[in-house]
PDB file of C-alpha atoms in Angstrom:
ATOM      1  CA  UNK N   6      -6.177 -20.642   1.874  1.00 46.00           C
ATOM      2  CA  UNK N   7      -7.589 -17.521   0.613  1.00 44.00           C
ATOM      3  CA  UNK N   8      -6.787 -15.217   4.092  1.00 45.00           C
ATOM      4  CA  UNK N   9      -3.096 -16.616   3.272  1.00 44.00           C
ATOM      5  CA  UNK N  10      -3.325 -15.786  -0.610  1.00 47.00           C
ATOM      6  CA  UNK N  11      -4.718 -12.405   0.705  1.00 44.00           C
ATOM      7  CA  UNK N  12      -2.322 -12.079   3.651  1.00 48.00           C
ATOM      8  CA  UNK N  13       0.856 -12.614   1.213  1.00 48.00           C
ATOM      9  CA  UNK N  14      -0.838 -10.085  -1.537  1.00 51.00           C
ATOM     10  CA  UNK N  15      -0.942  -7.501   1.099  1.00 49.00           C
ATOM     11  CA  UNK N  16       2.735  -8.195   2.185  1.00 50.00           C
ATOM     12  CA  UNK N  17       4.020  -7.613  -1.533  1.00 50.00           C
ATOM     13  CA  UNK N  18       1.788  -5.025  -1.370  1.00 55.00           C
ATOM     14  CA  UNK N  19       3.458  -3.260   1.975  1.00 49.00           C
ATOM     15  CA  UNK N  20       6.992  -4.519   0.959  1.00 47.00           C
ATOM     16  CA  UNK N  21       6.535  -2.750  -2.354  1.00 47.00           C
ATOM     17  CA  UNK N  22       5.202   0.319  -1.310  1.00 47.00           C
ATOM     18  CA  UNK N  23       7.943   0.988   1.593  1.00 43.00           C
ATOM     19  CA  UNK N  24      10.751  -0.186  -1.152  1.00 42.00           C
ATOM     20  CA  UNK N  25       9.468   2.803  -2.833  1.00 42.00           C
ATOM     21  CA  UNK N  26       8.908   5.356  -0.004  1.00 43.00           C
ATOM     22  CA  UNK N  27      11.496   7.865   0.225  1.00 38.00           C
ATOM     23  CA  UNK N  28      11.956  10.603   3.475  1.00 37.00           C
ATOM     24  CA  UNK N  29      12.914  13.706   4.002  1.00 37.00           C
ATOM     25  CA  UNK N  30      12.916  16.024   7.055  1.00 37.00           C
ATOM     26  CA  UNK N  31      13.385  19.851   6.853  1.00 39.00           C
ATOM     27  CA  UNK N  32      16.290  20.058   8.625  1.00 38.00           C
ATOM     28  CA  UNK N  33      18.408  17.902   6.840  1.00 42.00           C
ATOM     29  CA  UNK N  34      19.220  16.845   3.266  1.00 42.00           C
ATOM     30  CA  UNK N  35      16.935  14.367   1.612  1.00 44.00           C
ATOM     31  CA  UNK N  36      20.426  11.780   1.585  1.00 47.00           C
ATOM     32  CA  UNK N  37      20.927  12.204   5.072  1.00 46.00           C
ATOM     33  CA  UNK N  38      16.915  11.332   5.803  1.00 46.00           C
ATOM     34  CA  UNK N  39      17.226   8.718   3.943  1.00 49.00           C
ATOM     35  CA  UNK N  40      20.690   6.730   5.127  1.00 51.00           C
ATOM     36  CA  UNK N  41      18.887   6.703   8.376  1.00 52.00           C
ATOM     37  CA  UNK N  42      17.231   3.192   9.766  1.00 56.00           C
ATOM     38  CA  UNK N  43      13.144   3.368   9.457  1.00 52.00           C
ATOM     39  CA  UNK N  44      13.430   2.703  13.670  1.00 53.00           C
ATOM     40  CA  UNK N  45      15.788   6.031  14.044  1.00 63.00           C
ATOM     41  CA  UNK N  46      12.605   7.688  11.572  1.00 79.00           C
ATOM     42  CA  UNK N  47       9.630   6.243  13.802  1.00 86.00           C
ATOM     43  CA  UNK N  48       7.204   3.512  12.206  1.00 92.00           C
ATOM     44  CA  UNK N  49       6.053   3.943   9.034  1.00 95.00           C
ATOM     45  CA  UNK N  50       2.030   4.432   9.100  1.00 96.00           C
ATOM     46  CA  UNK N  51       0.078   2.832   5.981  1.00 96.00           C
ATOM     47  CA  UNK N  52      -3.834   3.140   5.232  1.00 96.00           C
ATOM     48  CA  UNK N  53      -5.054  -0.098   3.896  1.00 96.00           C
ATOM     49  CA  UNK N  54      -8.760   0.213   2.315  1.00 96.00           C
ATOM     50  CA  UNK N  55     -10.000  -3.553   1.888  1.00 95.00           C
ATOM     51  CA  UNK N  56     -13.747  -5.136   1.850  1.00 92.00           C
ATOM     52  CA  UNK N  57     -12.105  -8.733   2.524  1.00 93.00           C
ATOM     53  CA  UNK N  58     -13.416 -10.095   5.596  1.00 94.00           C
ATOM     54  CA  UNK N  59     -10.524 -10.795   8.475  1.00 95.00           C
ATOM     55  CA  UNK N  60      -8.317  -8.255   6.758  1.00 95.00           C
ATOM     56  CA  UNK N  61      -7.962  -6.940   9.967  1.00 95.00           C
ATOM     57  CA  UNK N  62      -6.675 -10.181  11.789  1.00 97.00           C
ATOM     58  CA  UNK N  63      -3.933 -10.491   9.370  1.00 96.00           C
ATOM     59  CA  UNK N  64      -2.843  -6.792   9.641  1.00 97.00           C
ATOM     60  CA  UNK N  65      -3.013  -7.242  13.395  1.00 97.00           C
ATOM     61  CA  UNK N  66      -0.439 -10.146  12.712  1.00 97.00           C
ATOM     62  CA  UNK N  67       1.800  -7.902  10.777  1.00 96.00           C
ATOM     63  CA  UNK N  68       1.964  -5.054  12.691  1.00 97.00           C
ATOM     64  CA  UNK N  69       2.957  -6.980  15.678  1.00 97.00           C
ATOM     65  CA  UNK N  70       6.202  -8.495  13.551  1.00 97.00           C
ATOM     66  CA  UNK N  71       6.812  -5.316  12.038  1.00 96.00           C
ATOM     67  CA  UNK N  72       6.483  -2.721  14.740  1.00 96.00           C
ATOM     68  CA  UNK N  73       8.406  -0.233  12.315  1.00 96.00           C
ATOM     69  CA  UNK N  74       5.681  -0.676   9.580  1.00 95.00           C
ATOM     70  CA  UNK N  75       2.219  -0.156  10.908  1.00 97.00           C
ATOM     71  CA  UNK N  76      -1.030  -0.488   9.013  1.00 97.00           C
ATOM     72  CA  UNK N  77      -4.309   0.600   9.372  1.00 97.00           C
ATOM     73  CA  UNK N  78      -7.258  -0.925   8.129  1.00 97.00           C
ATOM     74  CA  UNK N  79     -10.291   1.008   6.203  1.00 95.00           C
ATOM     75  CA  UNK N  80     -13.157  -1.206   5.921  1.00 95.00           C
ATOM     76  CA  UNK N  81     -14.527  -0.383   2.500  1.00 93.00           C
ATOM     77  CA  UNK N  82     -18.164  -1.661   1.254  1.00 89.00           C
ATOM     78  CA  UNK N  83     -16.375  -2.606  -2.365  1.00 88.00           C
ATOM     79  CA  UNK N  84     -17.774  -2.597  -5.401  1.00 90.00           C
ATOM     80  CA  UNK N  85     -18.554   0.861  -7.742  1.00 93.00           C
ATOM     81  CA  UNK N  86     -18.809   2.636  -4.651  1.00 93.00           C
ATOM     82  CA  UNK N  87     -14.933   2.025  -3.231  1.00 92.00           C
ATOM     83  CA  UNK N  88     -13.830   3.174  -6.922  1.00 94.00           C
ATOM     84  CA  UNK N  89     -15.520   5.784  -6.995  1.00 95.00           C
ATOM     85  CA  UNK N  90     -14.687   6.856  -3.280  1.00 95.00           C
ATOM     86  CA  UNK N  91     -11.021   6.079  -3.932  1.00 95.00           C
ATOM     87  CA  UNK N  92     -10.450   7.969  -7.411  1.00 96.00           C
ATOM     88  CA  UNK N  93     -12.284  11.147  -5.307  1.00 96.00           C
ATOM     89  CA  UNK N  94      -9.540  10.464  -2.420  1.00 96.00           C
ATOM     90  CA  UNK N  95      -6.859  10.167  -5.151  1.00 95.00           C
ATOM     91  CA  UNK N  96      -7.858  13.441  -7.115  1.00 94.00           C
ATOM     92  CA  UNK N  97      -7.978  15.207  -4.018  1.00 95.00           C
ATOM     93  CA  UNK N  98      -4.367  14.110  -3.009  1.00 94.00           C
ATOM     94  CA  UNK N  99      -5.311  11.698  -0.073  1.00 94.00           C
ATOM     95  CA  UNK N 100      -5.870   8.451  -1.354  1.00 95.00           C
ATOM     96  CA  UNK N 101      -4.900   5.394   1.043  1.00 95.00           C
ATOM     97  CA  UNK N 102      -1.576   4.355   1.081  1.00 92.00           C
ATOM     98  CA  UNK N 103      -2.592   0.374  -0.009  1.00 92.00           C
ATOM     99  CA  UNK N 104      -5.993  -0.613  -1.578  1.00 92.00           C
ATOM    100  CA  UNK N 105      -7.855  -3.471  -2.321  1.00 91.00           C
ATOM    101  CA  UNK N 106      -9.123  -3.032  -6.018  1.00 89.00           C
ATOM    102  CA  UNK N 107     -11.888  -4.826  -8.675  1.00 89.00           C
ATOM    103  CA  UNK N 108      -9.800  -5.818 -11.551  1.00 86.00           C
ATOM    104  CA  UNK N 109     -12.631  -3.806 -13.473  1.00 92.00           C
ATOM    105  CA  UNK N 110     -12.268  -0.634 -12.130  1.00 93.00           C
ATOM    106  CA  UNK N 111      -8.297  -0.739 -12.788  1.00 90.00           C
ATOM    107  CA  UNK N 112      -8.219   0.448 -16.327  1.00 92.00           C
ATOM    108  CA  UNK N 113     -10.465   3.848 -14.799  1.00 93.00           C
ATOM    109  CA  UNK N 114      -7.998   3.783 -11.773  1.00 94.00           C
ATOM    110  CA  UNK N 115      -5.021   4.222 -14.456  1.00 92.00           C
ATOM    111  CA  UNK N 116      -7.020   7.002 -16.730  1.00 93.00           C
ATOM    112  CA  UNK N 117      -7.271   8.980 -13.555  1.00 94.00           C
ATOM    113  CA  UNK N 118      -3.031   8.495 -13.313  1.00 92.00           C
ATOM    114  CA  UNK N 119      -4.197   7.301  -9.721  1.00 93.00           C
ATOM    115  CA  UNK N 120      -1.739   4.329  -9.593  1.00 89.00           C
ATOM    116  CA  UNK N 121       1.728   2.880 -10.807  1.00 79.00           C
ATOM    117  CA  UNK N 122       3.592  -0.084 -12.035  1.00 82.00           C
ATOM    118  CA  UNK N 123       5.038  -2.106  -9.262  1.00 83.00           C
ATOM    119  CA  UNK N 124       7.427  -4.176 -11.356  1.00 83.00           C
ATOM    120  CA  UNK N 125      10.804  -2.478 -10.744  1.00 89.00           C
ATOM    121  CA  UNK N 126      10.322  -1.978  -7.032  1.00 89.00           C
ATOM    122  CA  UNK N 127       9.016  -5.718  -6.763  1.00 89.00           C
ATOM    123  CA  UNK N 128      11.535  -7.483  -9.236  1.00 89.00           C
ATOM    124  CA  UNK N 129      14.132  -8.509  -5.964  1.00 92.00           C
ATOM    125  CA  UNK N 130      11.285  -9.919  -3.937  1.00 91.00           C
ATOM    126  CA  UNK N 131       8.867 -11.731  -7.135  1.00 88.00           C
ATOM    127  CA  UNK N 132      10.126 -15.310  -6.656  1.00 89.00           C
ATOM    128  CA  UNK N 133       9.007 -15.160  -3.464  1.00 91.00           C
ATOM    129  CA  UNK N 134       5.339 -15.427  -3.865  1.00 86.00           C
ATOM    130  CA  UNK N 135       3.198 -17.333  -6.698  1.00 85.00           C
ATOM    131  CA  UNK N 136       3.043 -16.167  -9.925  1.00 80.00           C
ATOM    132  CA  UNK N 137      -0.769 -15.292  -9.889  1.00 77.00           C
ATOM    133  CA  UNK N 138      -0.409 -12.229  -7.047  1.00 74.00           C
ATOM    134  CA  UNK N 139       1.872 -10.707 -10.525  1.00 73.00           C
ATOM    135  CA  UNK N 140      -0.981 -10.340 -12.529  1.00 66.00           C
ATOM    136  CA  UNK N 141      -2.669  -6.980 -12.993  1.00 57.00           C
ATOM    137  CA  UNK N 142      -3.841  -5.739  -9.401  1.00 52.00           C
ATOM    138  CA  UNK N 143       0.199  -4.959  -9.247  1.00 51.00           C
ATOM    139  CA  UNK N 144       0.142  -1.590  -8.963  1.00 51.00           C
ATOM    140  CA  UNK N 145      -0.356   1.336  -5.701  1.00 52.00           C
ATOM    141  CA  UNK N 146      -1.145   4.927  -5.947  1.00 49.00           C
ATOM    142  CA  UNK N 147       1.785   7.639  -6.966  1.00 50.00           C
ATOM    143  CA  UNK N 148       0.587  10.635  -6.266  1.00 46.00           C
ATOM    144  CA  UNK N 149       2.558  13.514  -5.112  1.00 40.00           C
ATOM    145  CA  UNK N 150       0.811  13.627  -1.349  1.00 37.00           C
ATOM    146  CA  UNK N 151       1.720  10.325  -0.394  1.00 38.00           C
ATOM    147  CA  UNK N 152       5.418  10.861   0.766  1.00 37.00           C
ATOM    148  CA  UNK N 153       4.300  14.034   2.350  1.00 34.00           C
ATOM    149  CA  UNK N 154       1.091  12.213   4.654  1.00 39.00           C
ATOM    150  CA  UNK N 155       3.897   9.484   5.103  1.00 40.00           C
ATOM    151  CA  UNK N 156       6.411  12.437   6.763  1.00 36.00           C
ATOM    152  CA  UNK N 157       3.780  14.515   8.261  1.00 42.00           C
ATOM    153  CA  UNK N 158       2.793  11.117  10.579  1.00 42.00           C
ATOM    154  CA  UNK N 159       5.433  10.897  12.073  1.00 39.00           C
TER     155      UNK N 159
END
């Protein structure tokens, strides 16, 4: 029950942050980049840092139904030490893509402008999974490097 509580959090998760990932390439506008299918783009490439146990399992599941959205999974020890590893990865502009936080170390995650608000990129898709994965842990990171890591993978 939990691996499937965890396994939907981390789809919201993924659906969220691709609803919000925009492309560009340098030889064409930013409209033309993105009117063109993900496929025509290659996969998109996530980082997921997580300390859950079988993380990878489910991811393994995922990325074999969603060959144009590929994850990889950081195993993180948790705790003090993943905040403070991923606030260093976020002020240095390359923080994982998706991350498993402590509801604890979200209010220093949001000082440290290292993540957003989910709602408006989630609000088609929120009736689809209980209302307890809407509670605080919604948010990802928005800083400016992510698009750019995103483009410069593929």
């Amino acid at each position: 029950m939990r691996a499937n509580r965890l396994g939907a959090f981390l789809a919201v998760a993924l659906t969220a942050t691709l609803a919000s990932c925009g492309s560009s390439e340098p030889t064409e506008s930013p409209e033309a980049a993105q009117s063109r299918p993900a496929s025509a783009q290659g996969p998109v490439k996530l980082t997921y840092w997580t300390w859950a146990p079988n993380m990878d399992k489910i991811v393994e599941v995922w990325n074999k139904a969603h060959p144009d959205i590929q994850v990889t999974v950081s195993k993180q020890a948790g705790g003090d030490d993943a905040a403070a590893k991923y606030l260093t990865a976020a002020k240095a502009g390359n923080p994982p893509d998706v991350v498993q936080a402590e509801y604890q170390h979200l209010p220093s995650f949001i000082a440290a402008d290292a993540v957003a608000d989910l709602k408006a990129e989630t609000a088609s898709i929120k009736g689809e999974f209980s209302e307890g994965l809407w509670g605080p842990g919604h948010a990802r990171h928005r800083g400016p490097s992510t698009a750019s890591r995103r483009t410069a993978a593929r």
